[in-house]
Short mmCIF file of C-alpha atoms in Angstrom, two decimals:
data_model
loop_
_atom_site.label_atom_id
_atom_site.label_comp_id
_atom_site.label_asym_id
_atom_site.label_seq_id
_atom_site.Cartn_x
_atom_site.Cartn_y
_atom_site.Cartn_z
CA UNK A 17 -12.50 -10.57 15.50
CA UNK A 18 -9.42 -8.88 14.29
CA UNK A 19 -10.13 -5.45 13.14
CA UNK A 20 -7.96 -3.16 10.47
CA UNK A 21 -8.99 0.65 10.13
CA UNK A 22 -8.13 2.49 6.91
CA UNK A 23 -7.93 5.84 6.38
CA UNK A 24 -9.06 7.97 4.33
CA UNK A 25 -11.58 5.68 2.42
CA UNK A 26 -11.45 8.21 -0.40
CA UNK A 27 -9.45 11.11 -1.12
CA UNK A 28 -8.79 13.72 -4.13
CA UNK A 29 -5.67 15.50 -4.57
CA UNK A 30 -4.16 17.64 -7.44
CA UNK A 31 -1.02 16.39 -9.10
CA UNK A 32 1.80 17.03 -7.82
CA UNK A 33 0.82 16.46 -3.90
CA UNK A 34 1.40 14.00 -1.90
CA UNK A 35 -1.41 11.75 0.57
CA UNK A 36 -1.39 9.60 3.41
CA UNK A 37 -3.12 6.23 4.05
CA UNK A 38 -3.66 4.91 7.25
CA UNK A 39 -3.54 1.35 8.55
CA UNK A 40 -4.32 0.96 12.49
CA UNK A 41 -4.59 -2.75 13.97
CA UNK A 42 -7.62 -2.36 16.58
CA UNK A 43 -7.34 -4.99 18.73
CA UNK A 44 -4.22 -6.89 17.86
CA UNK A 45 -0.62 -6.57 17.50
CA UNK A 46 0.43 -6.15 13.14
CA UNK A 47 3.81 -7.52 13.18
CA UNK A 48 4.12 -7.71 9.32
CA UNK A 49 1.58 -5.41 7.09
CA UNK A 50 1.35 -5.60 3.66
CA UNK A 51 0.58 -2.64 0.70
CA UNK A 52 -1.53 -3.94 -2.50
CA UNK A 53 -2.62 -1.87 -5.08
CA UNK A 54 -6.00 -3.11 -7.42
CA UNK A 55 -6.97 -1.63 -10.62
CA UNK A 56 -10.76 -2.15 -11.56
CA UNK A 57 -11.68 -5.70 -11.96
CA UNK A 58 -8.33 -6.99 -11.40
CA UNK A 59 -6.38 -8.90 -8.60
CA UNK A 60 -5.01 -6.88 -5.83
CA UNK A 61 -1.01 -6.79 -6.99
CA UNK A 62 1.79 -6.63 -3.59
CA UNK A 63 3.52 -3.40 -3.65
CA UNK A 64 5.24 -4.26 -0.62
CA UNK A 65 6.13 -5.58 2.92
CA UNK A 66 6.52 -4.21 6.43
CA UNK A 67 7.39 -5.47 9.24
CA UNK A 68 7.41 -3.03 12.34
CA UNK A 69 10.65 -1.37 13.19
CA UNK A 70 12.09 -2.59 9.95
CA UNK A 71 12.33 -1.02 6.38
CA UNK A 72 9.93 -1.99 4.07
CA UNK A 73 10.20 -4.41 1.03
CA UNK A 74 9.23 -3.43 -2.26
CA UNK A 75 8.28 -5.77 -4.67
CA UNK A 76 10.11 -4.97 -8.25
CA UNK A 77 9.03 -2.21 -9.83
CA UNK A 78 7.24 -0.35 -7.30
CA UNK A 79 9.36 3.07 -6.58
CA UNK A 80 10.46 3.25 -2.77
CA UNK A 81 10.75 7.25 -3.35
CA UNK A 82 7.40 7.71 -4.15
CA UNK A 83 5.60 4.94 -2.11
CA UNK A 84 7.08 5.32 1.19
CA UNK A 85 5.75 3.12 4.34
CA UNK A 86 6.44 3.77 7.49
CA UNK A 87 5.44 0.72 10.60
CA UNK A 88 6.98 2.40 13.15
CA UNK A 89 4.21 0.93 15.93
CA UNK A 90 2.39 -2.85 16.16
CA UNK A 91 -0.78 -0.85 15.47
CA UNK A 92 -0.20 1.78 12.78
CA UNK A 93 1.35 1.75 9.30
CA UNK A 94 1.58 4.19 6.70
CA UNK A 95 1.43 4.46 3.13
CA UNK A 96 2.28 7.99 1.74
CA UNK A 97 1.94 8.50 -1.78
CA UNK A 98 4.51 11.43 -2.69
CA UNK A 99 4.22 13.81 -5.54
CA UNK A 100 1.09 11.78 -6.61
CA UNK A 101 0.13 11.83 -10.54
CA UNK A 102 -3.06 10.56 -12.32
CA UNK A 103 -1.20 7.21 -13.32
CA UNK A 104 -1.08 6.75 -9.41
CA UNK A 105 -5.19 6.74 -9.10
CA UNK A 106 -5.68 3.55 -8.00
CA UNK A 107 -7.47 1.42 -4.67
CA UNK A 108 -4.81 0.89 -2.54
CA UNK A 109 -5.47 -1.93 0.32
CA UNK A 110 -3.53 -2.63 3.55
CA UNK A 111 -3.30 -6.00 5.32
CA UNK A 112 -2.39 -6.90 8.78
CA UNK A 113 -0.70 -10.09 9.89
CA UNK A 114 -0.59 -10.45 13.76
CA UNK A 115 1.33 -13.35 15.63
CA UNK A 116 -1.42 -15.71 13.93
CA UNK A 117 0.70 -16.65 10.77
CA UNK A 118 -2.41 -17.32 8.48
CA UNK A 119 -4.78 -14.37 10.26
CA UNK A 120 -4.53 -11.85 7.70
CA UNK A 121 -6.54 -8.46 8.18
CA UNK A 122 -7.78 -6.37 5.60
CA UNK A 123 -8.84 -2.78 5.72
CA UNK A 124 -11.37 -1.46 4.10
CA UNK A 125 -8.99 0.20 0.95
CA UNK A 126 -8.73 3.89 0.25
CA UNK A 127 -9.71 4.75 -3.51
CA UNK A 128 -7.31 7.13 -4.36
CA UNK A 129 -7.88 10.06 -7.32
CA UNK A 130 -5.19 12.21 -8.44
CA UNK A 131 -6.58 15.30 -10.69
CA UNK B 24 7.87 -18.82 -7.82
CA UNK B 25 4.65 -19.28 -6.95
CA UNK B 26 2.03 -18.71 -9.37
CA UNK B 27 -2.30 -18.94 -8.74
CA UNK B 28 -4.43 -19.54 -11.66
CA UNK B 29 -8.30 -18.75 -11.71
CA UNK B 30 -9.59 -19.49 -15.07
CA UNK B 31 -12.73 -18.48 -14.72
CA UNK B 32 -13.00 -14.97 -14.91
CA UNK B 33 -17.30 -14.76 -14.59
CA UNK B 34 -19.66 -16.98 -13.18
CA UNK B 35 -23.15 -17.31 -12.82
CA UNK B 36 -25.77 -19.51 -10.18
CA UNK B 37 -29.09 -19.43 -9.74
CA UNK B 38 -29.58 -18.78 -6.20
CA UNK B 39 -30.10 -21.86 -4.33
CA UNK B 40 -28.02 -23.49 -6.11
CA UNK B 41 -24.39 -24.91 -6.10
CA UNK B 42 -21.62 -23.42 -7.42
CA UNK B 43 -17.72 -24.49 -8.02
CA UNK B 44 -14.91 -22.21 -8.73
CA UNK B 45 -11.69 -23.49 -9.72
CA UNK B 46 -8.44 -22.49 -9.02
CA UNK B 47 -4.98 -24.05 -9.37
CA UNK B 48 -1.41 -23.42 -8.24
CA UNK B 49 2.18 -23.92 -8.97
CA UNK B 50 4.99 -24.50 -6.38
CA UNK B 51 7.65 -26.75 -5.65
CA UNK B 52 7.21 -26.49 -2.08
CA UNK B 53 5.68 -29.17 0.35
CA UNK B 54 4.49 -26.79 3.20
CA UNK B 55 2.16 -23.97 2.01
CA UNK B 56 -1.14 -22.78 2.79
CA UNK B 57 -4.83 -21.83 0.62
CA UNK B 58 -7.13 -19.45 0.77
CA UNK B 59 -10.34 -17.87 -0.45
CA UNK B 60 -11.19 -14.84 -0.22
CA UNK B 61 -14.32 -13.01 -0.98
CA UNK B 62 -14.45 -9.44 -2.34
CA UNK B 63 -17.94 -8.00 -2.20
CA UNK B 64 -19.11 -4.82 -3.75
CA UNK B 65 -17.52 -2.90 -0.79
CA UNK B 66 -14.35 -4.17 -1.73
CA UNK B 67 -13.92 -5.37 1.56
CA UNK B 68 -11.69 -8.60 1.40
CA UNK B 69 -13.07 -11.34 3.52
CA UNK B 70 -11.77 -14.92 4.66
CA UNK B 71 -14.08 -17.59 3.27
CA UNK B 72 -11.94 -20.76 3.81
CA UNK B 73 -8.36 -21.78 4.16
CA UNK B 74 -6.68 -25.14 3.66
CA UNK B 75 -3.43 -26.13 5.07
CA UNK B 76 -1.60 -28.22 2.70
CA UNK B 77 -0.35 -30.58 5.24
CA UNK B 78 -3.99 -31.68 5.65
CA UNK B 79 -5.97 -34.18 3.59
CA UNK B 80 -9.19 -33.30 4.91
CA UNK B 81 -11.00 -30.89 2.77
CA UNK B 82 -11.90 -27.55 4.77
CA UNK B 83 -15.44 -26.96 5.05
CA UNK B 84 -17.36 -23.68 6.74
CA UNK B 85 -20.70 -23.94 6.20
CA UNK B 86 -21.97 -23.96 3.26
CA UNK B 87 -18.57 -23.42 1.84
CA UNK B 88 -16.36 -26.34 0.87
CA UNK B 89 -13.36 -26.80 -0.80
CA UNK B 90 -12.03 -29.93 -3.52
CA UNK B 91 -8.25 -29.52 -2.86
CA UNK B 92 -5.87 -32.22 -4.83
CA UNK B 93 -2.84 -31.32 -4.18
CA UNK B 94 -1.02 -33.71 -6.40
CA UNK B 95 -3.11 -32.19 -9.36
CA UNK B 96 -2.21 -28.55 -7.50
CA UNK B 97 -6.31 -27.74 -7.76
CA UNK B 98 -8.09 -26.05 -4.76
CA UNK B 99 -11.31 -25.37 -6.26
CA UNK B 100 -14.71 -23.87 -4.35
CA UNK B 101 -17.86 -25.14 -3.95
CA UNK B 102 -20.96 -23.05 -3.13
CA UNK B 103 -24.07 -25.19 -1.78
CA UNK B 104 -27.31 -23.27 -1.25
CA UNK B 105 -25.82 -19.89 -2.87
CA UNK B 106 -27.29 -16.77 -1.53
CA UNK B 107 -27.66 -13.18 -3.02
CA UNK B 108 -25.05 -12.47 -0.68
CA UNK B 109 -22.82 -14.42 -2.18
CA UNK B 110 -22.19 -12.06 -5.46
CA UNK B 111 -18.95 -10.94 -5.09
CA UNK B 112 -15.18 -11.80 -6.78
CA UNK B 113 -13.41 -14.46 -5.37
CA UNK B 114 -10.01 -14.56 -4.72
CA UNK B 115 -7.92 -17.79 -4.51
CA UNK B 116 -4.44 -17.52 -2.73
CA UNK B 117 -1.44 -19.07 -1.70
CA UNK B 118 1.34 -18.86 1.15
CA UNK B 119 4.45 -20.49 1.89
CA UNK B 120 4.39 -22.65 4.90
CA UNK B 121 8.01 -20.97 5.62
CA UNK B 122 8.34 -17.50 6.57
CA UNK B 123 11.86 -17.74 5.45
CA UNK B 124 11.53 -18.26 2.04
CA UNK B 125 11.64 -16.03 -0.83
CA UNK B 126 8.25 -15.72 -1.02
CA UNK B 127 8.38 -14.69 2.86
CA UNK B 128 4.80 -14.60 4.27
CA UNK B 129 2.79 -12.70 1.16
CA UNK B 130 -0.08 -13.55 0.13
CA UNK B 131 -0.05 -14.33 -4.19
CA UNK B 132 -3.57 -13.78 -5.31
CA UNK B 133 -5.09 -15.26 -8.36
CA UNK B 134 -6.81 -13.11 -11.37
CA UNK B 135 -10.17 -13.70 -9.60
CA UNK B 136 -13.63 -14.99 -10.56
CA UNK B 137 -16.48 -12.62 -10.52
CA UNK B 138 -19.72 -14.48 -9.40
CA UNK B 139 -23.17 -13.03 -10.12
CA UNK B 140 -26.01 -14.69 -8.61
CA UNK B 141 -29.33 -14.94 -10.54
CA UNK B 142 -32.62 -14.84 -8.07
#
């Protein structure tokens, strides 16, 4: 079945930095990927929508300066997190939707920490 | 817009038993689509069933089912048989049927039900 690789699945970094998730479609074509973000023991909340060659779409209150996507290929999106505080500690989980309308992909989630 | 409602935040089952989560919806559009999802330990999100709105036949896989009424706007979960494996939160979500609409193609997750199952 269809397959969506996330990376790193954890990661540390000191305030201030900035970190870069991974999304790569294995054996299918993402033409839209989506950005959640889930706090512990909560639903996973849309930060935003890709679809590839196109800008992003970020849901209200999400900052496009400090989340920024990139889709630039059918198989690979980005999420970089820039000048990353604690607030921003978080699991942050991509999803894939190929040319199947309702096939959607998850990766695995990165559970990020910001010190 | 669209809004998912689990009300159940915890549930329990002995194993071997049956189980029914409940889950209902708000829209005011005629084409959409339903999901569950499963989110185990692992946090791994996984398809469990989906219902297409259009359809009056309840979506079965295994020994997963699903009670949708969509004039009450209730797409609840039954569990026959529950496992061990099973223990995990469950997501319920919706999607427009039209790509073009404001919603677009997101998915709009519920709160979730956490399900613990007793052996």
């Amino acid at each position: 079945g269809a397959v969506v690789s996330q990376h790193p699945s954890r990661v540390i970094c000191k305030s201030g930095t900035s970190v870069k998730i991974e999304c790569r479609s294995l054996d299918f074509q993402a033409t839209t990927m989506f950005w959640y973000r889930q706090f512990p023991k909560q639903s996973l909340m849309l930060m935003a929508t890709s679809n590839e060659g196109s800008k992003a779409t970020y849901e209200q209150g999400v900052e496009k300066d400090k989340f920024l996507i990139n889709h630039a290929s059918l198989t690979l999106s980005t999420l970089t997190v820039t000048s990353a505080h604690p607030e921003d500690s978080s699991f942050y989980i991509c999803s894939a939707r190929g040319w199947d309308k309702n096939g959607y992909t998850f990766g695995s989630g990165t559970r990020l920490t910001v010190v | 817009a669209q809004t998912v409602t689990q009300s159940q935040p915890e549930m329990s089952v002995q194993e071997a038993e049956t189980v029914t989560l409940s889950c209902t919806y708000d829209t005011s559009e005629s084409d959409y689509y339903l999901f569950w999802y499963k989110q185990p330990p692992s946090r791994q999100m996984i398809l469990v069933i989906r219902q297409e709105a259009y359809k009056q036949q309840n979506a079965t896989e295994n020994r997963f089912s699903v009670n949708f009424q969509k004039a009450a706007k209730s797409f609840s979960l039954k569990i026959s048989d529950s496992q061990l494996g099973d223990a995990a939160m469950y997501f319920c979500a919706y999607r427009s049927g039209f790509d073009s609409s404001a919603s677009g193609s997101r998915l709009t997750f519920g709160e979730g039900t956490q399900l613990t199952v007793n052996p």
